[in-house]
PDB file of C-alpha atoms in Angstrom:
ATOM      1  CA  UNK A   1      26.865  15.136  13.620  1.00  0.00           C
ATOM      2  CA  UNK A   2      23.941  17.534  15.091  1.00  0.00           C
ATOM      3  CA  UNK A   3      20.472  15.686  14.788  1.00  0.00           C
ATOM      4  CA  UNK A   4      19.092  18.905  13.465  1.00  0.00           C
ATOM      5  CA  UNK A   5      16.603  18.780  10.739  1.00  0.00           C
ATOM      6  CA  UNK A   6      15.834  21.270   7.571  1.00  0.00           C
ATOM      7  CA  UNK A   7      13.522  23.118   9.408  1.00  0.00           C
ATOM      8  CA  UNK A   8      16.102  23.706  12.213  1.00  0.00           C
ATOM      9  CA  UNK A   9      18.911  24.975   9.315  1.00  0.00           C
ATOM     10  CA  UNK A  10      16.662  27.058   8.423  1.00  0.00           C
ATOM     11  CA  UNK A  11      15.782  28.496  11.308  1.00  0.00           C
ATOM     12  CA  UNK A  12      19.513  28.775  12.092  1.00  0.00           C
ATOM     13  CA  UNK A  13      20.194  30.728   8.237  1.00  0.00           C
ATOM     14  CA  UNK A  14      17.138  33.505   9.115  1.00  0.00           C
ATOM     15  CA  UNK A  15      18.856  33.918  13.028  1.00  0.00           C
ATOM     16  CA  UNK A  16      22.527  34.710  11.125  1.00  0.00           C
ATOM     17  CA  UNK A  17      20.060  36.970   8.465  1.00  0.00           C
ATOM     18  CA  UNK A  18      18.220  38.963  11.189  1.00  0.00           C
ATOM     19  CA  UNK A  19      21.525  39.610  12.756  1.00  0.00           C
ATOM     20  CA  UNK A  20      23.496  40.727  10.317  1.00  0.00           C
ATOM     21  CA  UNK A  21      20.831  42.973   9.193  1.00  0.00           C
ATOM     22  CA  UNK A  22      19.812  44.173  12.796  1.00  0.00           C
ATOM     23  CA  UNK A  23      23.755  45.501  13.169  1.00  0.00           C
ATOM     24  CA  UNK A  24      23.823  46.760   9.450  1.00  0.00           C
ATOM     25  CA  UNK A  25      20.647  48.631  10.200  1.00  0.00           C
ATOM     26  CA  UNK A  26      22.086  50.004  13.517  1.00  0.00           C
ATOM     27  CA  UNK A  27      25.426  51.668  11.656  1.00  0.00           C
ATOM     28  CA  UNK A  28      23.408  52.866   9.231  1.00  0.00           C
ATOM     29  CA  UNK A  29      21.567  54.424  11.635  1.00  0.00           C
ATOM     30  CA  UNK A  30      24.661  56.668  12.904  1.00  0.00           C
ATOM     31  CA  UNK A  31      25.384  58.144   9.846  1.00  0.00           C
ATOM     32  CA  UNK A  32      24.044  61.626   8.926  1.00  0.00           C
ATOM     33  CA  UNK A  33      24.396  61.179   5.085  1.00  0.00           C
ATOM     34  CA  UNK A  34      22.129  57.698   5.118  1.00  0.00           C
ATOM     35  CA  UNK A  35      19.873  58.798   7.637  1.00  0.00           C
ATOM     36  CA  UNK A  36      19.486  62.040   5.134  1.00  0.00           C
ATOM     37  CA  UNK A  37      18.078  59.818   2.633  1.00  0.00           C
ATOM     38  CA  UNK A  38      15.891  57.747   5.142  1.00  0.00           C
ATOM     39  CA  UNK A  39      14.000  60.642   5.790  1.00  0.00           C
ATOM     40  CA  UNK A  40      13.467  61.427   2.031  1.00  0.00           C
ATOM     41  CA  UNK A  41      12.002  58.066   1.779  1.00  0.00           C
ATOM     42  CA  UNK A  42       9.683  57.992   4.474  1.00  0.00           C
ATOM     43  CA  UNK A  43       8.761  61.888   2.952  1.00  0.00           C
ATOM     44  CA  UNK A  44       7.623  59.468   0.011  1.00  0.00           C
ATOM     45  CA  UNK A  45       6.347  56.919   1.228  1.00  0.00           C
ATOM     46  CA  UNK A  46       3.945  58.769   3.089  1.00  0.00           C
ATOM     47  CA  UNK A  47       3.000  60.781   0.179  1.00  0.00           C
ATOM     48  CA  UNK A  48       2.654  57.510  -1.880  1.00  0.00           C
ATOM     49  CA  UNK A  49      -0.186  56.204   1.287  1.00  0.00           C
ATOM     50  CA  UNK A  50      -2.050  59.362   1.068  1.00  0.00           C
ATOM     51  CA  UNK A  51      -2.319  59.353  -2.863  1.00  0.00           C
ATOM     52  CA  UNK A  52      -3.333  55.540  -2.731  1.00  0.00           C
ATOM     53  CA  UNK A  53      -5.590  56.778  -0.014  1.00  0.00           C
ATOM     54  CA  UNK A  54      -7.202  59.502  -1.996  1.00  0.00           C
ATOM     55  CA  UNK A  55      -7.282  57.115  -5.470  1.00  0.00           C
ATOM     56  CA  UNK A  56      -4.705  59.366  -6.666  1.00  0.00           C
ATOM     57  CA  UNK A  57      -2.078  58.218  -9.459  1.00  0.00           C
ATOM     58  CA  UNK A  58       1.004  57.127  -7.000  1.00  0.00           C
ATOM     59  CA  UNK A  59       2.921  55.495  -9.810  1.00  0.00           C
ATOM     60  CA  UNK A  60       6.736  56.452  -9.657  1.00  0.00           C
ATOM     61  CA  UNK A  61       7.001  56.545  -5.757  1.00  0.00           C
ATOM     62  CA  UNK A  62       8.438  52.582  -5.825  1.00  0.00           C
ATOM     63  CA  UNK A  63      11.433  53.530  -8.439  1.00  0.00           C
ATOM     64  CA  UNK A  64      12.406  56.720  -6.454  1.00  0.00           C
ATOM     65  CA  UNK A  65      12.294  54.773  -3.333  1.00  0.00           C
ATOM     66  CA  UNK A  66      14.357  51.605  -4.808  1.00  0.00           C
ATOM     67  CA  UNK A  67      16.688  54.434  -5.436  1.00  0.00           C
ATOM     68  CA  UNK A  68      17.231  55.796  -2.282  1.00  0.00           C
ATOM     69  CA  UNK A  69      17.649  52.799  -0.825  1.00  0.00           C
ATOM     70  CA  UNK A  70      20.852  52.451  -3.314  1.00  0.00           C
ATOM     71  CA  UNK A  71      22.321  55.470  -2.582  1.00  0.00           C
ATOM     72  CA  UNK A  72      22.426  54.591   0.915  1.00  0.00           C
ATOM     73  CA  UNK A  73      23.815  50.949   0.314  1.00  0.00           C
ATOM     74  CA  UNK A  74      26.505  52.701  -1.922  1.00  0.00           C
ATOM     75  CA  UNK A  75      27.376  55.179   0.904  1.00  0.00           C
ATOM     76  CA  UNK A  76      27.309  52.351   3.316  1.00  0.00           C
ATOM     77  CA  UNK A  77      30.040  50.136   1.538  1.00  0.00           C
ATOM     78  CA  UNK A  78      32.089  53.349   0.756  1.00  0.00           C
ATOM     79  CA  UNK A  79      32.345  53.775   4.130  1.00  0.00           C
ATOM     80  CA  UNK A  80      33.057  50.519   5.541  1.00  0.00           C
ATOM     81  CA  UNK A  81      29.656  50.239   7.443  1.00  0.00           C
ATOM     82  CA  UNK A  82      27.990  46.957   6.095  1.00  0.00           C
ATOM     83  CA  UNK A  83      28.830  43.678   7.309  1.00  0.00           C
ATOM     84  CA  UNK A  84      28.867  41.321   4.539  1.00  0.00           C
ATOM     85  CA  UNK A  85      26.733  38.189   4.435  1.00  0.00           C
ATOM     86  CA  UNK A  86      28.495  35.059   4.674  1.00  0.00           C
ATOM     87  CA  UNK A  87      26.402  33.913   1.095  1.00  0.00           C
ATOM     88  CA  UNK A  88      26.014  37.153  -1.244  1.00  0.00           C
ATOM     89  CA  UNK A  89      23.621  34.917  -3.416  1.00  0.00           C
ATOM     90  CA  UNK A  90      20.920  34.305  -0.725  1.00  0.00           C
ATOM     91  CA  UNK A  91      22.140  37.193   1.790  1.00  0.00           C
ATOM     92  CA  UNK A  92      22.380  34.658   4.427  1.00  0.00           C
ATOM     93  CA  UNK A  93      18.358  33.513   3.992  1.00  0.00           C
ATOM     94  CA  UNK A  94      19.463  29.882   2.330  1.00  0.00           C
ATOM     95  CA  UNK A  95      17.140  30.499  -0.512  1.00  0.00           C
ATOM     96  CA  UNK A  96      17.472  32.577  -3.812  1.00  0.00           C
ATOM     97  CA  UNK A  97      14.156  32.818  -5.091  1.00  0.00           C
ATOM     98  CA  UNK A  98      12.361  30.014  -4.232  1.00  0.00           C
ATOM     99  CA  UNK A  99      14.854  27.974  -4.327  1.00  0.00           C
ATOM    100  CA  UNK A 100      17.608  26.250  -1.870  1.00  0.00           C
ATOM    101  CA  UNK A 101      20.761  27.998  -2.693  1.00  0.00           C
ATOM    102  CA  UNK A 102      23.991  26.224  -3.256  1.00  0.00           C
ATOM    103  CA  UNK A 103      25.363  27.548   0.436  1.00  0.00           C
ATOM    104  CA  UNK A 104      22.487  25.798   2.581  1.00  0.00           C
ATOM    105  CA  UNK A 105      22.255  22.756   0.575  1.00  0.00           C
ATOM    106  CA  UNK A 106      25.754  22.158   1.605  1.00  0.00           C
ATOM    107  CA  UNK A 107      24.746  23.182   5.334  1.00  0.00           C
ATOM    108  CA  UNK A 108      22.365  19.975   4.626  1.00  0.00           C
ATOM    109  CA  UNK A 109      24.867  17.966   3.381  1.00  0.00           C
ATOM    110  CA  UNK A 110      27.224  18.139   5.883  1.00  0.00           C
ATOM    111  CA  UNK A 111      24.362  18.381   8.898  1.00  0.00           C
ATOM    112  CA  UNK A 112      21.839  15.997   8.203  1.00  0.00           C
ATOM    113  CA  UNK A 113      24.034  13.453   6.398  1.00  0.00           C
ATOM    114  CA  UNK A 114      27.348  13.874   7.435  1.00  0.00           C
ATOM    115  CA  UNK A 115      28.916  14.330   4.158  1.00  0.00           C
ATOM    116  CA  UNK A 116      32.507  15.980   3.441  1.00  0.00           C
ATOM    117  CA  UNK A 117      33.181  20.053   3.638  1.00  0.00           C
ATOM    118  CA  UNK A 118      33.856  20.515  -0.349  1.00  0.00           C
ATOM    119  CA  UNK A 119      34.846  24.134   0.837  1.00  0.00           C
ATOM    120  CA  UNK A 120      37.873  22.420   2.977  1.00  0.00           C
ATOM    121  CA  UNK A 121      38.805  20.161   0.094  1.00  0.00           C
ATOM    122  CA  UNK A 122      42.260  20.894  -0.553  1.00  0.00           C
ATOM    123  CA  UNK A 123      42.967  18.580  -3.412  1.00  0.00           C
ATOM    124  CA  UNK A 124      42.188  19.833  -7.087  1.00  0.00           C
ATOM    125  CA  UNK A 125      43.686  18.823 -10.806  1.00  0.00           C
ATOM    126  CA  UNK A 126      46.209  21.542 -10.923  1.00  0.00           C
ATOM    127  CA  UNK A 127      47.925  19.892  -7.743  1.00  0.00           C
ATOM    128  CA  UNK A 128      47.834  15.858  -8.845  1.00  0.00           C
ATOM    129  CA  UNK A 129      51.488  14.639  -9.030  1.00  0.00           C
ATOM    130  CA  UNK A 130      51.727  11.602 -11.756  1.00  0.00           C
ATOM    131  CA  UNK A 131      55.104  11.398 -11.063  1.00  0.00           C
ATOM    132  CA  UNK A 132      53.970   9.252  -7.926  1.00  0.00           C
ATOM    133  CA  UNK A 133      52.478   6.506 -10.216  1.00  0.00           C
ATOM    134  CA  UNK A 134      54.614   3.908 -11.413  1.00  0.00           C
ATOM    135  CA  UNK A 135      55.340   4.616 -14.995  1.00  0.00           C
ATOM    136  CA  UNK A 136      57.666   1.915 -16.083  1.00  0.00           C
ATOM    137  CA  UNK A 137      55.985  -1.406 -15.397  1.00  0.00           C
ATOM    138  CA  UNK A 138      52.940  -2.359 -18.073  1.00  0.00           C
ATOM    139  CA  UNK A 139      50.222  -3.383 -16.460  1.00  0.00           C
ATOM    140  CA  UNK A 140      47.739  -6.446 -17.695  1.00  0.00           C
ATOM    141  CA  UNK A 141      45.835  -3.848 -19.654  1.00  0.00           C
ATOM    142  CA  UNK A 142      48.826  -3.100 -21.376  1.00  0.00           C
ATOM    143  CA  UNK A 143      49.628   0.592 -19.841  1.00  0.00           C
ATOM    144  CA  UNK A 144      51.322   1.791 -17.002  1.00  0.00           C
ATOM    145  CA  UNK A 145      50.196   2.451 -13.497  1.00  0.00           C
ATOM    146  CA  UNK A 146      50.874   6.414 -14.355  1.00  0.00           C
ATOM    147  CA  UNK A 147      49.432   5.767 -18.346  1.00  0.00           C
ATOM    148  CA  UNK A 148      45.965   4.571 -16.354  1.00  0.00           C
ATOM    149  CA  UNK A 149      46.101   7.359 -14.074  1.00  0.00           C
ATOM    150  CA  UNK A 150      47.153  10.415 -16.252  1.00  0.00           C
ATOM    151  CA  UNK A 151      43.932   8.765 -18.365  1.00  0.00           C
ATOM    152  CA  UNK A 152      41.185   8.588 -15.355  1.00  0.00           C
ATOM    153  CA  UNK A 153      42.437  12.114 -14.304  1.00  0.00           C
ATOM    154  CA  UNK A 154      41.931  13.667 -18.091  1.00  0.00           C
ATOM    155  CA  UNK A 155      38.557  12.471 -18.007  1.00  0.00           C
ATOM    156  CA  UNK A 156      37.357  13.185 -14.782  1.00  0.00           C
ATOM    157  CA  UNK A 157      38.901  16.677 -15.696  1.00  0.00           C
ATOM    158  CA  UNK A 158      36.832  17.128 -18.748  1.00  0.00           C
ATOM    159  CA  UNK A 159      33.606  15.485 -17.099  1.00  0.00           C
ATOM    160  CA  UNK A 160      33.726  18.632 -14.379  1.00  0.00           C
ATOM    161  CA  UNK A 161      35.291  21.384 -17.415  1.00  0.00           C
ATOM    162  CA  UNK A 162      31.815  20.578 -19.423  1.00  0.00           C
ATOM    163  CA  UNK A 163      29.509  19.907 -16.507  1.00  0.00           C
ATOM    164  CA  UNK A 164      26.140  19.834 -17.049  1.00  0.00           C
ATOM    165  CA  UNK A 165      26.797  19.402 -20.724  1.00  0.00           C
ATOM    166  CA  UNK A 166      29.116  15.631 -19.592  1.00  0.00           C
ATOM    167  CA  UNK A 167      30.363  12.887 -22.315  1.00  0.00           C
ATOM    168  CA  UNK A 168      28.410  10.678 -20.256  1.00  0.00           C
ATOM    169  CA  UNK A 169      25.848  11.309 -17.775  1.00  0.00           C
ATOM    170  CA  UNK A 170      27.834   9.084 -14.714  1.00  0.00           C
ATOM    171  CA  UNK A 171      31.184   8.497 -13.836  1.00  0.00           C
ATOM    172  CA  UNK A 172      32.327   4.880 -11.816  1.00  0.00           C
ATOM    173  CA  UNK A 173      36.208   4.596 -10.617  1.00  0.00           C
ATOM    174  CA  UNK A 174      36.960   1.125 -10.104  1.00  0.00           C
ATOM    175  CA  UNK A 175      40.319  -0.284  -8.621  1.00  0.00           C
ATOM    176  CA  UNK A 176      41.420  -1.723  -5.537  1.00  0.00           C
ATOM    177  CA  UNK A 177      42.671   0.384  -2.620  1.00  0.00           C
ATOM    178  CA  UNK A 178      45.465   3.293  -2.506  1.00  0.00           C
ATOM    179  CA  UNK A 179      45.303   3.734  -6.216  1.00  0.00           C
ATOM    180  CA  UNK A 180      43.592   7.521  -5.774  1.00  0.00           C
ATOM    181  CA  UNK A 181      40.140   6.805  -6.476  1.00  0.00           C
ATOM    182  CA  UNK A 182      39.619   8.929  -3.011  1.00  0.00           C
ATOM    183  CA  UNK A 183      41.694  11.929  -4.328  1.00  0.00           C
ATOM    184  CA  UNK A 184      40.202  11.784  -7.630  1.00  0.00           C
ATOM    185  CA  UNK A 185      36.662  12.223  -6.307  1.00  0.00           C
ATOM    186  CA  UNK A 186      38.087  15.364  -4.517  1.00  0.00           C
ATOM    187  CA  UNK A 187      39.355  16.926  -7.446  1.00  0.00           C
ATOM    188  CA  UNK A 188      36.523  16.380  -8.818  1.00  0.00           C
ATOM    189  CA  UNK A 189      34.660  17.984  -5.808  1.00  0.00           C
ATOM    190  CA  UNK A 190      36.714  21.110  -5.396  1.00  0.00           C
ATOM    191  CA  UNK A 191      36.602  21.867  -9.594  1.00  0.00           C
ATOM    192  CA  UNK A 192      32.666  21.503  -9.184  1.00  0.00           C
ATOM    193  CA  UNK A 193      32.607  23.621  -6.239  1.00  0.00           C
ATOM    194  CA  UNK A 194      34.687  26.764  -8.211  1.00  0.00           C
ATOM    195  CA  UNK A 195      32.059  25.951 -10.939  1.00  0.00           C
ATOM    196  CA  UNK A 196      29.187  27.147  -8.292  1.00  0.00           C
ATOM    197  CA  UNK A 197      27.903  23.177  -8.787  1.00  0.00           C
ATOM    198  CA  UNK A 198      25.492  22.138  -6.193  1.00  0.00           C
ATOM    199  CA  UNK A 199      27.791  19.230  -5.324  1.00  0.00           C
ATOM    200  CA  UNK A 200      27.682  16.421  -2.306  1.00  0.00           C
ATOM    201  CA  UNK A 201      30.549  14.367  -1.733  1.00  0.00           C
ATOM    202  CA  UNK A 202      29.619  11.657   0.631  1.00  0.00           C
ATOM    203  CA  UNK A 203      31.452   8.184   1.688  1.00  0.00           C
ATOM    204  CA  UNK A 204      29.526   5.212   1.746  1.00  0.00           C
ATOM    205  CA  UNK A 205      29.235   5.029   5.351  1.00  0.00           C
ATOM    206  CA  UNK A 206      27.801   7.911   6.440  1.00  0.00           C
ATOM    207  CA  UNK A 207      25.403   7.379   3.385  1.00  0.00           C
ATOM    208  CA  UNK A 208      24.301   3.799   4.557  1.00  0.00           C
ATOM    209  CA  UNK A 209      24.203   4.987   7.696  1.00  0.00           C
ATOM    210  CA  UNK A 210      21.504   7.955   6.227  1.00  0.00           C
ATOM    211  CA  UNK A 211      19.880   5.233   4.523  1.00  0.00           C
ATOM    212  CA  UNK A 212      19.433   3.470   7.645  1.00  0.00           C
ATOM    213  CA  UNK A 213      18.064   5.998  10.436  1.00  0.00           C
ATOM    214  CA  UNK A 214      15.260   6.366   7.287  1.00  0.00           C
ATOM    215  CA  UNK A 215      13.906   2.896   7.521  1.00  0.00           C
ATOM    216  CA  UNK A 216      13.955   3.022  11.230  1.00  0.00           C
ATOM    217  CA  UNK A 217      11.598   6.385  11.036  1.00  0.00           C
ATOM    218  CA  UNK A 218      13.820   8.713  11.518  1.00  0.00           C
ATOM    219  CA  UNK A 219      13.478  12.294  10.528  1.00  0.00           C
ATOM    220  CA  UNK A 220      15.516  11.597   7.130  1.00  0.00           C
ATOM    221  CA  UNK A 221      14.733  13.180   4.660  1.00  0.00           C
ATOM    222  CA  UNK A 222      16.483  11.827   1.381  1.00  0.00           C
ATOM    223  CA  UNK A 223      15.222  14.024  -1.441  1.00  0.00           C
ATOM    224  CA  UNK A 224      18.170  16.614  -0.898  1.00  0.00           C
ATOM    225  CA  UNK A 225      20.460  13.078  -1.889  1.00  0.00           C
ATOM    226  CA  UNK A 226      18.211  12.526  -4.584  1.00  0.00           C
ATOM    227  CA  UNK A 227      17.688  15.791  -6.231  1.00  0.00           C
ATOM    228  CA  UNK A 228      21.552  17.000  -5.716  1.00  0.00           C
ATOM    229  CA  UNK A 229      23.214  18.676  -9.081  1.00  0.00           C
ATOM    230  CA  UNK A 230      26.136  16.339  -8.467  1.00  0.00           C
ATOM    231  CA  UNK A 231      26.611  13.260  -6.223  1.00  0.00           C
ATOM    232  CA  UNK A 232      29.990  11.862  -4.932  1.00  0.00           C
ATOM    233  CA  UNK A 233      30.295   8.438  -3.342  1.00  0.00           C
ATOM    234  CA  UNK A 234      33.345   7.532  -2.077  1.00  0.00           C
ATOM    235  CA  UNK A 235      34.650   3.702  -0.321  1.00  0.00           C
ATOM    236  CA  UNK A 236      31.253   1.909  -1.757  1.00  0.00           C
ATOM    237  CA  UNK A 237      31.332  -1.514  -1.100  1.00  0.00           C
ATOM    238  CA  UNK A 238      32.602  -0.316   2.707  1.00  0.00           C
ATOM    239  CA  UNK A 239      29.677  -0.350   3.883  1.00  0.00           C
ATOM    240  CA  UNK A 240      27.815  -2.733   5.878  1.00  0.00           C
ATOM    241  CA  UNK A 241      25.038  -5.170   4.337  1.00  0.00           C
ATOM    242  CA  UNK A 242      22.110  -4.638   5.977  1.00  0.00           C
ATOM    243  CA  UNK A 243      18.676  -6.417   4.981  1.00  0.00           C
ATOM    244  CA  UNK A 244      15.853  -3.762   3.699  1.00  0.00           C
ATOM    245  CA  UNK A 245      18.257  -0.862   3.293  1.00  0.00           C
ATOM    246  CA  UNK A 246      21.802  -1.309   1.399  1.00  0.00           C
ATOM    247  CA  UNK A 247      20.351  -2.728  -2.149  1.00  0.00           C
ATOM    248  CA  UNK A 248      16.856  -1.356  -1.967  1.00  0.00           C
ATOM    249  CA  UNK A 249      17.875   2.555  -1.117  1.00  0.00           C
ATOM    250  CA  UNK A 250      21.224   1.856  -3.162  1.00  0.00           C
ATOM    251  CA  UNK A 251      18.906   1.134  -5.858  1.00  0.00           C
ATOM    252  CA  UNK A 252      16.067   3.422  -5.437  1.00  0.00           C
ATOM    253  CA  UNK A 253      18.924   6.364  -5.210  1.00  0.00           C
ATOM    254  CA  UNK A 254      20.454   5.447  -8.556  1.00  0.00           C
ATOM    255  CA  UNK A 255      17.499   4.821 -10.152  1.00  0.00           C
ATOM    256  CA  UNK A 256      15.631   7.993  -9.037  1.00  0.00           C
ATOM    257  CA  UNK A 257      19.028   9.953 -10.382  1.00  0.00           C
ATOM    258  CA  UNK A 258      19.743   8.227 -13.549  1.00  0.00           C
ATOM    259  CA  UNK A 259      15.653   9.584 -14.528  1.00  0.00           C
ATOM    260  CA  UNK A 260      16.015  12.374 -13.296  1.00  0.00           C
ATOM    261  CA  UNK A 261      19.658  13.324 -15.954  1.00  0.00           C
ATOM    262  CA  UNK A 262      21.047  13.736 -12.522  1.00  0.00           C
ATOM    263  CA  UNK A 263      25.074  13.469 -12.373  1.00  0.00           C
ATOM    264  CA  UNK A 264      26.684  10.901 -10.232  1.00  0.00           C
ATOM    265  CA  UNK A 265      30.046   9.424  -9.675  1.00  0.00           C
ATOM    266  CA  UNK A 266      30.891   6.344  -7.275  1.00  0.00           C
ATOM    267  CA  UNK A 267      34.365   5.395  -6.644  1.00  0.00           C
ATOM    268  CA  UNK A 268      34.792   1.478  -5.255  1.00  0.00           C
ATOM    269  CA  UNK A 269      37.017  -1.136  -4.339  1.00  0.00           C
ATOM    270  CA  UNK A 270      34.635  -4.308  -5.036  1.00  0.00           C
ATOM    271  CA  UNK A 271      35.747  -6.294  -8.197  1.00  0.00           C
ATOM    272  CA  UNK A 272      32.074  -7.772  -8.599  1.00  0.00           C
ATOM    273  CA  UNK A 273      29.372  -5.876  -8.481  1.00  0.00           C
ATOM    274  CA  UNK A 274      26.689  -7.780  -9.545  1.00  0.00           C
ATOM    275  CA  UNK A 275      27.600 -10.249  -6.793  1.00  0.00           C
ATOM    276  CA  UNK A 276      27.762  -7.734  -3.941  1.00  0.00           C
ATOM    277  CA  UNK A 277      24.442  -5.535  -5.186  1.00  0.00           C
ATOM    278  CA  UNK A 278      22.614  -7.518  -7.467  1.00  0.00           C
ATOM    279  CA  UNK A 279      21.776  -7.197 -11.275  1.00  0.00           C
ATOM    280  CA  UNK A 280      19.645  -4.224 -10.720  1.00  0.00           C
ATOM    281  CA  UNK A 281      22.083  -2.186  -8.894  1.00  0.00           C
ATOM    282  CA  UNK A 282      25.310  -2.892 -11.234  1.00  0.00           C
ATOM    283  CA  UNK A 283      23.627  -2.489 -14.319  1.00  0.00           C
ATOM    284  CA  UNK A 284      23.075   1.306 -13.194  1.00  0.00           C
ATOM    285  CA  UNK A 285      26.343   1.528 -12.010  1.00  0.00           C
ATOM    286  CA  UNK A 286      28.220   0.066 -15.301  1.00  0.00           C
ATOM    287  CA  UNK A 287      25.321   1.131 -17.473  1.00  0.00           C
ATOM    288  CA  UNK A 288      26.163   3.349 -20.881  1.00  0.00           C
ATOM    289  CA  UNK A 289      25.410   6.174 -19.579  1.00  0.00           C
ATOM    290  CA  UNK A 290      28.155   5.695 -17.101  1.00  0.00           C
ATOM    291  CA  UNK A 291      31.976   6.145 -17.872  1.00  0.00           C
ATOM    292  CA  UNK A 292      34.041   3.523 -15.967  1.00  0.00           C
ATOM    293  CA  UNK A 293      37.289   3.845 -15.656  1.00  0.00           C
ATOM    294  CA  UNK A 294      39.933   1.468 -14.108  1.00  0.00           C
ATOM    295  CA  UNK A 295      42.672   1.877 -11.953  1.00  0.00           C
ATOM    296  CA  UNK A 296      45.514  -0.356 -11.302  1.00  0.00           C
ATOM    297  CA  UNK A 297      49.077  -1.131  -9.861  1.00  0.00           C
ATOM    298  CA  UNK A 298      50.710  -0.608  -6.791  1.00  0.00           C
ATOM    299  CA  UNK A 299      49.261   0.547  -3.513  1.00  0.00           C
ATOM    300  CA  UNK A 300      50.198   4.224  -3.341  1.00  0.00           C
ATOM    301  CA  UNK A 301      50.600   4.167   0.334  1.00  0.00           C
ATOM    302  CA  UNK A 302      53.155   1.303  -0.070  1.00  0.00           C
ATOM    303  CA  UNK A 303      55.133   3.246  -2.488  1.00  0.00           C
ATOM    304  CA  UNK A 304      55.737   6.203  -0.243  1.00  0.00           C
ATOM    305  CA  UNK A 305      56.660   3.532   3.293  1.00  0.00           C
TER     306      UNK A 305
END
């Protein structure tokens, strides 16, 4: 993980901008039809400077130029000469507006915090097999290993089909290890991400670990956690105790979230919360605005040796 900062991503998103542009500009440049219309605009636009000069009316000069420029855009994709930005939102800038767009904040993600590539997440609803799941034994909740799983995946499905608009605001996956808490969170990641969702999917570690390079002064910033449309946390409970960071950011995180209507979904392995976190920190977790949902049976990975 690069110890770059925001400032140096964006930095890095204007450099792949300006280039893209510079060699766009350059073929444009050796066509006769476009370079037609470039000198019709600057015909205008110098008539438009010596109007404004003069006080003259110079109203109309901005829509004939706008189209001018279209023409030649059009003529340039006919013909194969524009390279295409990476990011057709922002054009390769980061921002739309005056806003991060979905492409950087990713670039953040996966930079600054070391969260997962959603774009290389291979896992999605279509492709979940329930025939892996034990569906004969009944469980102490009185379903099967597959009943409990075909159940956590039709919610999590319908929690990313209505997203923003959720059943409930949160999602926590409970269940010890190798029951698919790991793929589910993917699913969920890779649906969000064909949705266009602003989405961070982020283990617990790497998190902490975020948490931690803030209270030693780092260059952290933790806003883009914070402020992020949807938030993924995989393996909690992994994660080392630490005094000063793991409850109090844990806390401050989910609290700052839940406030904020922001959507989050943890997926964990510890059976107490309360005793591991505190009061403060489960109550969020398990709190009604938070759908939990239970898996259990057989290790996955044991099935399959």
């Amino acid at each position: 993980m690069a110890n770059k900062t925001v400032i140096d991503l964006l930095e890095d998103f204007s450099f792949r901008h300006a280039k893209i542009d510079q060699e766009n500009e350059r073929r444009m440049k050796s066509d006769a039809q476009i370079m037609g219309l470039e000198e019709q605009k600057r015909a205008l636009l110098a008539e438009k400077l010596k109007r404004a000069f003069l006080a003259e009316d110079a109203t109309g000069f901005d829509a004939e130029i706008m189209e001018l420029e279209r023409r030649q855009e059009e003529i340039a994709r006919k013909k194969g000469l524009m390279v295409p930005y990476a990011c057709a939102a922002c054009r390769d800038t980061g921002l739309v507006g005056r806003k991060y767009c979905t492409c950087f904040l990713r670039e953040v993600y996966q930079t600054i915090y070391g969260a997962v590539d959603v774009d290389t997440v291979a896992e999605c609803f279509g492709r979940a097999d329930m025939s892996v799941f034990d569906g004969k034994k009944e469980l102490a909740m009185g379903r099967t290993q597959r009943s409990l799983a075909e159940l956590a995946y039709g919610i999590c499905k319908k929690y990313v089909d209505s997203f923003p608009q959720t059943p409930r605001l949160n999602l926590l996956l409970r269940g010890k290890a190798g029951l698919g808490k790991s793929y589910l969170l993917r699913c969920i990641a890779a649906a969000a991400r064909e949705k266009g969702v602003d989405v961070c999917l982020i283990r617990a570690g790497e998190l902490f670990g975020a948490f931690f390079r803030h209270r030693m002064g780092e260059e952290m910033p933790l806003s883009f956690l914070q402020d992020a449309q949807l938030l993924l946390i995989d393996d909690l409970g992994t994660e080392p105790m630490t005094q000063n960071v793991t409850t109090e950011y844990l806390f401050d995180l989910l609290n700052r979230r839940i406030e904020a209507g922001r959507h989050t979904a943890v997926a964990t392995n510890v059976e107490d919360l309360q005793a591991r976190y505190g009061e403060r920190i489960s109550s969020r977790l398990e709190s009604r605005e938070c759908a939990v949902l239970m898996l259990d049976g057989e290790d996955l990975r044991l099935r399959r040796a």
